Amino acid sequence: MINDNGHPFSDKAVCIALVGQGAISKEQALEIFEKKEKVRESIEKQKARRRDKMPIGVRIINPTTIVDVISSFKFSRSDKKDIELDEDAIFKMLAREWDKAYVKIDPLKLDLNLVTTTIPRSFAMKHLVLPIEVENGSLVVATSNPFNSEVFEDIGRVSLMPVKTVMTSKSDIIRLIDEFFGFKRSIAEAETQFSGPVVDLGNLEQYVRLKTPDELPSNDHHIVNAVNHLFNYAFDQRASDIHIEPKRDISLIRMRIDGVLHTVYRLPKKVHSPMVSRIKNMSRLDMAEKRRPQDGRIKTAKGSVEVEIRISTIPVAFGEKVVMRVMDPDILFQDLGQLGFSADDLKRYNDMVNRPNGLVLVCGPTGSGKSTTLYSTLRRLSTPEINTTTIEDPIEMVHEEFNQIAVQPALNITFATIMRNILRQDPDVIMVGELRDLETAQNAVQAALTGHLVLSTLHTNDAPSSIIRLLDIGIPYFLVQATLTGIISQRLVRNICPKCIESYMIDASQLRNSGLGINKEGPIKLYRGRGCANCRGTGYFGRTAIYEALPYSRTLRNLTTQHTDLALLRDAAFKEKLVTLRDNAIKKLLEGITTFEEVMRVTWEND
């Protein structure tokens, strides 16, 4: 980039612009000018070391700009001391100075073909330009230098469209070029190797055209690169699940982020089977078996942290579908106080799990955070004086402080059969993944009856109905009375994005009319996310749990009979100050943690 003093991107012009907008002080500007050459030299050396590790074909030299220099100082903004003056903030202010639109690119919304087929990778990297969308017949190109008019003219001639420029940070452009062109190249090469007439044995619509499939080997390096990219991309985007779904003509890649599925890629159908084979190979599954569901796991690194990825394959109409769940230890093992419990519910839950024996149930549907609650509880309970044993199907996250047993029906290791053996292993705390049937429940109850603390899960809508569920499974009411200690029910709600949170007023009567029990009158201040680059325009970032904690009191015991009435159980629970899932969600709504829409989506109330 040009650095003469008459150019808007000169060192002097950029510093003047930042001083004028209050981002840096005059003293900081002088410090930048005094040290900029040494800083530039240091940055260039770091870049040279990184370049030496790259393949020769992708060693593109990007000159160090004054923005790189300023961001390396890690100044706080002069006008807002709590905000760091990073590269993103600098480019955003320069865009304002130059009257240019600034975008924070959401990779999930980019069209892979548009990004990678409009211009070559070398051209994109050399000039730091990235086609991101077509808008009203114009090609929108992101750049960190909006003054490269000749470059935009070239892009216009190649694309046969007028070019509209928007600004974004240099690092984002480099990262996206690496990700998209690298992934596209791997997929294209794999598709080329897999060209020719192919019959998809897993596609039920093509069974009349059976021939011997000529599949790519799972160790083909293009497929390896593509799968590695998927994992890294999922980590970067905070995805909890990766879905690889075969359709009639394509393979669809979707990722669940903050509880919502996003379509990420539409890949050629030819690369679906090789990608599935690669994943099976990594997770030690049978690559030849395509007719039966299989489960496996992969252990890998996410930065400096080891994560486990649970693999599940199942045959569907157009082939094998793969779902990979990312088990992040930073999420699974948390302090109980950070999970979302209210102070009263946390005290109730601690009272339940601190007893030497009894049965504690954690209830909720799939994906409601039960595993995180149980693992966090076990880690808190686990000490050198305690023998903790778990039975899981499958083991969610391997942790050396627990004795973890995986259910293996082929070896007759089931929830029911292994409980007898566990009781001979001198356990103190037992975690049973799920009370699925009478035999498992009976063994769990017997363990609780004989002096052990047993934690388990049930799929019920709320805490009181779990008592009915135990009776429905077949546990005699007197054993429920003797062993049950308490129940918690939970759900996950999305947090409002902290970067774009805003307040608004709503009348309390509107909330009551929507079914929210608000004991207030007049206007109430609520919060929501406007939508920004940090949250991909959703207004949400991350999730927290809401709970209802129900200790199994003497009153509830007396109501547990051969003919237990759920309505009576609920009435008694409310009299004992049970705070429902919805009431706890309303607390988080009024505290500005979540939104009205999330409360209505996740919770419900009985009449």
mmCIF file with all atom_site columns, N, CA and C in Angstrom, residues 43-83:
data_model
loop_
_atom_site.group_PDB
_atom_site.id
_atom_site.type_symbol
_atom_site.label_atom_id
_atom_site.label_alt_id
_atom_site.label_comp_id
_atom_site.label_asym_id
_atom_site.label_entity_id
_atom_site.label_seq_id
_atom_site.pdbx_PDB_ins_code
_atom_site.Cartn_x
_atom_site.Cartn_y
_atom_site.Cartn_z
_atom_site.occupancy
_atom_site.B_iso_or_equiv
_atom_site.pdbx_formal_charge
_atom_site.auth_seq_id
_atom_site.auth_comp_id
_atom_site.auth_asym_id
_atom_site.auth_atom_id
_atom_site.pdbx_PDB_model_num
ATOM 1   N N  . ILE A 1 43 ? 7.474   -7.163  12.961 1.00 0.00 ? 43 ILE A N  1
ATOM 2   C CA . ILE A 1 43 ? 6.328   -7.811  12.324 1.00 0.00 ? 43 ILE A CA 1
ATOM 3   C C  . ILE A 1 43 ? 6.764   -8.556  11.060 1.00 0.00 ? 43 ILE A C  1
ATOM 4   N N  . GLU A 1 44 ? 7.637   -7.940  10.270 1.00 0.00 ? 44 GLU A N  1
ATOM 5   C CA . GLU A 1 44 ? 8.115   -8.569  9.036  1.00 0.00 ? 44 GLU A CA 1
ATOM 6   C C  . GLU A 1 44 ? 8.866   -9.861  9.325  1.00 0.00 ? 44 GLU A C  1
ATOM 7   N N  . LYS A 1 45 ? 9.652   -9.868  10.402 1.00 0.00 ? 45 LYS A N  1
ATOM 8   C CA . LYS A 1 45 ? 10.380  -11.086 10.765 1.00 0.00 ? 45 LYS A CA 1
ATOM 9   C C  . LYS A 1 45 ? 9.416   -12.213 11.124 1.00 0.00 ? 45 LYS A C  1
ATOM 10  N N  . GLN A 1 46 ? 8.359   -11.876 11.886 1.00 0.00 ? 46 GLN A N  1
ATOM 11  C CA . GLN A 1 46 ? 7.361   -12.892 12.255 1.00 0.00 ? 46 GLN A CA 1
ATOM 12  C C  . GLN A 1 46 ? 6.670   -13.440 11.014 1.00 0.00 ? 46 GLN A C  1
ATOM 13  N N  . LYS A 1 47 ? 6.339   -12.533 10.075 1.00 0.00 ? 47 LYS A N  1
ATOM 14  C CA . LYS A 1 47 ? 5.672   -12.965 8.852  1.00 0.00 ? 47 LYS A CA 1
ATOM 15  C C  . LYS A 1 47 ? 6.584   -13.839 7.995  1.00 0.00 ? 47 LYS A C  1
ATOM 16  N N  . ALA A 1 48 ? 7.871   -13.503 7.990  1.00 0.00 ? 48 ALA A N  1
ATOM 17  C CA . ALA A 1 48 ? 8.825   -14.296 7.210  1.00 0.00 ? 48 ALA A CA 1
ATOM 18  C C  . ALA A 1 48 ? 8.924   -15.715 7.753  1.00 0.00 ? 48 ALA A C  1
ATOM 19  N N  . ARG A 1 49 ? 8.914   -15.847 9.086  1.00 0.00 ? 49 ARG A N  1
ATOM 20  C CA . ARG A 1 49 ? 8.972   -17.181 9.686  1.00 0.00 ? 49 ARG A CA 1
ATOM 21  C C  . ARG A 1 49 ? 7.736   -17.995 9.322  1.00 0.00 ? 49 ARG A C  1
ATOM 22  N N  . ARG A 1 50 ? 6.561   -17.337 9.314  1.00 0.00 ? 50 ARG A N  1
ATOM 23  C CA . ARG A 1 50 ? 5.331   -18.047 8.944  1.00 0.00 ? 50 ARG A CA 1
ATOM 24  C C  . ARG A 1 50 ? 5.357   -18.439 7.468  1.00 0.00 ? 50 ARG A C  1
ATOM 25  N N  . ARG A 1 51 ? 5.895   -17.534 6.621  1.00 0.00 ? 51 ARG A N  1
ATOM 26  C CA . ARG A 1 51 ? 5.945   -17.815 5.179  1.00 0.00 ? 51 ARG A CA 1
ATOM 27  C C  . ARG A 1 51 ? 6.826   -19.005 4.879  1.00 0.00 ? 51 ARG A C  1
ATOM 28  N N  . ASP A 1 52 ? 7.922   -19.127 5.623  1.00 0.00 ? 52 ASP A N  1
ATOM 29  C CA . ASP A 1 52 ? 8.862   -20.225 5.369  1.00 0.00 ? 52 ASP A CA 1
ATOM 30  C C  . ASP A 1 52 ? 8.204   -21.591 5.594  1.00 0.00 ? 52 ASP A C  1
ATOM 31  N N  . LYS A 1 53 ? 7.164   -21.617 6.442  1.00 0.00 ? 53 LYS A N  1
ATOM 32  C CA . LYS A 1 53 ? 6.490   -22.886 6.730  1.00 0.00 ? 53 LYS A CA 1
ATOM 33  C C  . LYS A 1 53 ? 5.383   -23.193 5.726  1.00 0.00 ? 53 LYS A C  1
ATOM 34  N N  . MET A 1 54 ? 5.085   -22.236 4.845  1.00 0.00 ? 54 MET A N  1
ATOM 35  C CA . MET A 1 54 ? 4.000   -22.431 3.881  1.00 0.00 ? 54 MET A CA 1
ATOM 36  C C  . MET A 1 54 ? 4.514   -23.103 2.616  1.00 0.00 ? 54 MET A C  1
ATOM 37  N N  . PRO A 1 55 ? 3.616   -23.779 1.877  1.00 0.00 ? 55 PRO A N  1
ATOM 38  C CA . PRO A 1 55 ? 3.999   -24.289 0.558  1.00 0.00 ? 55 PRO A CA 1
ATOM 39  C C  . PRO A 1 55 ? 4.396   -23.135 -0.352 1.00 0.00 ? 55 PRO A C  1
ATOM 40  N N  . ILE A 1 56 ? 5.320   -23.402 -1.263 1.00 0.00 ? 56 ILE A N  1
ATOM 41  C CA . ILE A 1 56 ? 5.850   -22.341 -2.119 1.00 0.00 ? 56 ILE A CA 1
ATOM 42  C C  . ILE A 1 56 ? 4.733   -21.656 -2.913 1.00 0.00 ? 56 ILE A C  1
ATOM 43  N N  . GLY A 1 57 ? 3.758   -22.395 -3.351 1.00 0.00 ? 57 GLY A N  1
ATOM 44  C CA . GLY A 1 57 ? 2.708   -21.817 -4.188 1.00 0.00 ? 57 GLY A CA 1
ATOM 45  C C  . GLY A 1 57 ? 1.806   -20.824 -3.489 1.00 0.00 ? 57 GLY A C  1
ATOM 46  N N  . VAL A 1 58 ? 1.813   -20.792 -2.154 1.00 0.00 ? 58 VAL A N  1
ATOM 47  C CA . VAL A 1 58 ? 0.910   -19.882 -1.450 1.00 0.00 ? 58 VAL A CA 1
ATOM 48  C C  . VAL A 1 58 ? 1.660   -18.827 -0.644 1.00 0.00 ? 58 VAL A C  1
ATOM 49  N N  . ARG A 1 59 ? 2.934   -18.646 -0.944 1.00 0.00 ? 59 ARG A N  1
ATOM 50  C CA . ARG A 1 59 ? 3.720   -17.645 -0.222 1.00 0.00 ? 59 ARG A CA 1
ATOM 51  C C  . ARG A 1 59 ? 3.517   -16.260 -0.852 1.00 0.00 ? 59 ARG A C  1
ATOM 52  N N  . ILE A 1 60 ? 2.431   -15.618 -0.495 1.00 0.00 ? 60 ILE A N  1
ATOM 53  C CA . ILE A 1 60 ? 2.135   -14.283 -0.996 1.00 0.00 ? 60 ILE A CA 1
ATOM 54  C C  . ILE A 1 60 ? 2.617   -13.271 0.029  1.00 0.00 ? 60 ILE A C  1
ATOM 55  N N  . ILE A 1 61 ? 3.342   -12.255 -0.428 1.00 0.00 ? 61 ILE A N  1
ATOM 56  C CA . ILE A 1 61 ? 3.891   -11.254 0.479  1.00 0.00 ? 61 ILE A CA 1
ATOM 57  C C  . ILE A 1 61 ? 2.909   -10.089 0.596  1.00 0.00 ? 61 ILE A C  1
ATOM 58  N N  . ASN A 1 62 ? 2.426   -9.833  1.810  1.00 0.00 ? 62 ASN A N  1
ATOM 59  C CA . ASN A 1 62 ? 1.576   -8.673  2.073  1.00 0.00 ? 62 ASN A CA 1
ATOM 60  C C  . ASN A 1 62 ? 2.374   -7.671  2.890  1.00 0.00 ? 62 ASN A C  1
ATOM 61  N N  . PRO A 1 63 ? 2.568   -6.465  2.366  1.00 0.00 ? 63 PRO A N  1
ATOM 62  C CA . PRO A 1 63 ? 3.373   -5.485  3.091  1.00 0.00 ? 63 PRO A CA 1
ATOM 63  C C  . PRO A 1 63 ? 2.730   -5.098  4.416  1.00 0.00 ? 63 PRO A C  1
ATOM 64  N N  . THR A 1 64 ? 3.553   -4.782  5.377  1.00 0.00 ? 64 THR A N  1
ATOM 65  C CA . THR A 1 64 ? 3.077   -4.355  6.684  1.00 0.00 ? 64 THR A CA 1
ATOM 66  C C  . THR A 1 64 ? 2.634   -2.898  6.609  1.00 0.00 ? 64 THR A C  1
ATOM 67  N N  . THR A 1 65 ? 1.417   -2.631  7.024  1.00 0.00 ? 65 THR A N  1
ATOM 68  C CA . THR A 1 65 ? 0.866   -1.279  6.961  1.00 0.00 ? 65 THR A CA 1
ATOM 69  C C  . THR A 1 65 ? 0.943   -0.604  8.325  1.00 0.00 ? 65 THR A C  1
ATOM 70  N N  . ILE A 1 66 ? 0.611   0.671   8.335  1.00 0.00 ? 66 ILE A N  1
ATOM 71  C CA . ILE A 1 66 ? 0.589   1.423   9.592  1.00 0.00 ? 66 ILE A CA 1
ATOM 72  C C  . ILE A 1 66 ? -0.483  0.872   10.532 1.00 0.00 ? 66 ILE A C  1
ATOM 73  N N  . VAL A 1 67 ? -1.564  0.271   9.954  1.00 0.00 ? 67 VAL A N  1
ATOM 74  C CA . VAL A 1 67 ? -2.597  -0.328  10.809 1.00 0.00 ? 67 VAL A CA 1
ATOM 75  C C  . VAL A 1 67 ? -2.027  -1.520  11.580 1.00 0.00 ? 67 VAL A C  1
ATOM 76  N N  . ASP A 1 68 ? -1.192  -2.328  10.909 1.00 0.00 ? 68 ASP A N  1
ATOM 77  C CA . ASP A 1 68 ? -0.530  -3.441  11.604 1.00 0.00 ? 68 ASP A CA 1
ATOM 78  C C  . ASP A 1 68 ? 0.324   -2.922  12.751 1.00 0.00 ? 68 ASP A C  1
ATOM 79  N N  . VAL A 1 69 ? 1.017   -1.836  12.490 1.00 0.00 ? 69 VAL A N  1
ATOM 80  C CA . VAL A 1 69 ? 1.905   -1.253  13.510 1.00 0.00 ? 69 VAL A CA 1
ATOM 81  C C  . VAL A 1 69 ? 1.089   -0.761  14.702 1.00 0.00 ? 69 VAL A C  1
ATOM 82  N N  . ILE A 1 70 ? 0.045   0.022   14.435 1.00 0.00 ? 70 ILE A N  1
ATOM 83  C CA . ILE A 1 70 ? -0.740  0.609   15.527 1.00 0.00 ? 70 ILE A CA 1
ATOM 84  C C  . ILE A 1 70 ? -1.422  -0.484  16.359 1.00 0.00 ? 70 ILE A C  1
ATOM 85  N N  . SER A 1 71 ? -1.996  -1.481  15.690 1.00 0.00 ? 71 SER A N  1
ATOM 86  C CA . SER A 1 71 ? -2.700  -2.532  16.447 1.00 0.00 ? 71 SER A CA 1
ATOM 87  C C  . SER A 1 71 ? -1.745  -3.343  17.309 1.00 0.00 ? 71 SER A C  1
ATOM 88  N N  . SER A 1 72 ? -0.469  -3.433  16.911 1.00 0.00 ? 72 SER A N  1
ATOM 89  C CA . SER A 1 72 ? 0.501   -4.187  17.715 1.00 0.00 ? 72 SER A CA 1
ATOM 90  C C  . SER A 1 72 ? 0.813   -3.499  19.045 1.00 0.00 ? 72 SER A C  1
ATOM 91  N N  . PHE A 1 73 ? 0.535   -2.204  19.147 1.00 0.00 ? 73 PHE A N  1
ATOM 92  C CA . PHE A 1 73 ? 0.768   -1.489  20.408 1.00 0.00 ? 73 PHE A CA 1
ATOM 93  C C  . PHE A 1 73 ? -0.267  -1.867  21.466 1.00 0.00 ? 73 PHE A C  1
ATOM 94  N N  . LYS A 1 74 ? -1.423  -2.396  21.020 1.00 0.00 ? 74 LYS A N  1
ATOM 95  C CA . LYS A 1 74 ? -2.503  -2.793  21.936 1.00 0.00 ? 74 LYS A CA 1
ATOM 96  C C  . LYS A 1 74 ? -2.933  -1.644  22.844 1.00 0.00 ? 74 LYS A C  1
ATOM 97  N N  . PHE A 1 75 ? -3.049  -0.449  22.262 1.00 0.00 ? 75 PHE A N  1
ATOM 98  C CA . PHE A 1 75 ? -3.549  0.693   23.014 1.00 0.00 ? 75 PHE A CA 1
ATOM 99  C C  . PHE A 1 75 ? -5.021  0.484   23.356 1.00 0.00 ? 75 PHE A C  1
ATOM 100 N N  . SER A 1 76 ? -5.449  1.101   24.463 1.00 0.00 ? 76 SER A N  1
ATOM 101 C CA . SER A 1 76 ? -6.878  1.264   24.701 1.00 0.00 ? 76 SER A CA 1
ATOM 102 C C  . SER A 1 76 ? -7.309  2.553   24.014 1.00 0.00 ? 76 SER A C  1
ATOM 103 N N  . ARG A 1 77 ? -8.556  2.586   23.573 1.00 0.00 ? 77 ARG A N  1
ATOM 104 C CA . ARG A 1 77 ? -9.026  3.801   22.919 1.00 0.00 ? 77 ARG A CA 1
ATOM 105 C C  . ARG A 1 77 ? -9.010  4.960   23.907 1.00 0.00 ? 77 ARG A C  1
ATOM 106 N N  . SER A 1 78 ? -8.565  6.118   23.461 1.00 0.00 ? 78 SER A N  1
ATOM 107 C CA . SER A 1 78 ? -8.477  7.285   24.339 1.00 0.00 ? 78 SER A CA 1
ATOM 108 C C  . SER A 1 78 ? -9.850  7.707   24.835 1.00 0.00 ? 78 SER A C  1
ATOM 109 N N  . ASP A 1 79 ? -10.877 7.571   23.980 1.00 0.00 ? 79 ASP A N  1
ATOM 110 C CA . ASP A 1 79 ? -12.213 8.015   24.360 1.00 0.00 ? 79 ASP A CA 1
ATOM 111 C C  . ASP A 1 79 ? -12.999 6.935   25.093 1.00 0.00 ? 79 ASP A C  1
ATOM 112 N N  . LYS A 1 80 ? -12.588 5.669   24.967 1.00 0.00 ? 80 LYS A N  1
ATOM 113 C CA . LYS A 1 80 ? -13.279 4.566   25.641 1.00 0.00 ? 80 LYS A CA 1
ATOM 114 C C  . LYS A 1 80 ? -12.224 3.593   26.158 1.00 0.00 ? 80 LYS A C  1
ATOM 115 N N  . LYS A 1 81 ? -11.811 3.796   27.390 1.00 0.00 ? 81 LYS A N  1
ATOM 116 C CA . LYS A 1 81 ? -10.664 3.069   27.940 1.00 0.00 ? 81 LYS A CA 1
ATOM 117 C C  . LYS A 1 81 ? -10.886 1.568   28.030 1.00 0.00 ? 81 LYS A C  1
ATOM 118 N N  . ASP A 1 82 ? -12.148 1.138   28.056 1.00 0.00 ? 82 ASP A N  1
ATOM 119 C CA . ASP A 1 82 ? -12.418 -0.301  28.195 1.00 0.00 ? 82 ASP A CA 1
ATOM 120 C C  . ASP A 1 82 ? -12.385 -1.039  26.863 1.00 0.00 ? 82 ASP A C  1
ATOM 121 N N  . ILE A 1 83 ? -12.153 -0.322  25.755 1.00 0.00 ? 83 ILE A N  1
ATOM 122 C CA . ILE A 1 83 ? -12.131 -0.945  24.436 1.00 0.00 ? 83 ILE A CA 1
ATOM 123 C C  . ILE A 1 83 ? -10.720 -0.901  23.864 1.00 0.00 ? 83 ILE A C  1
#
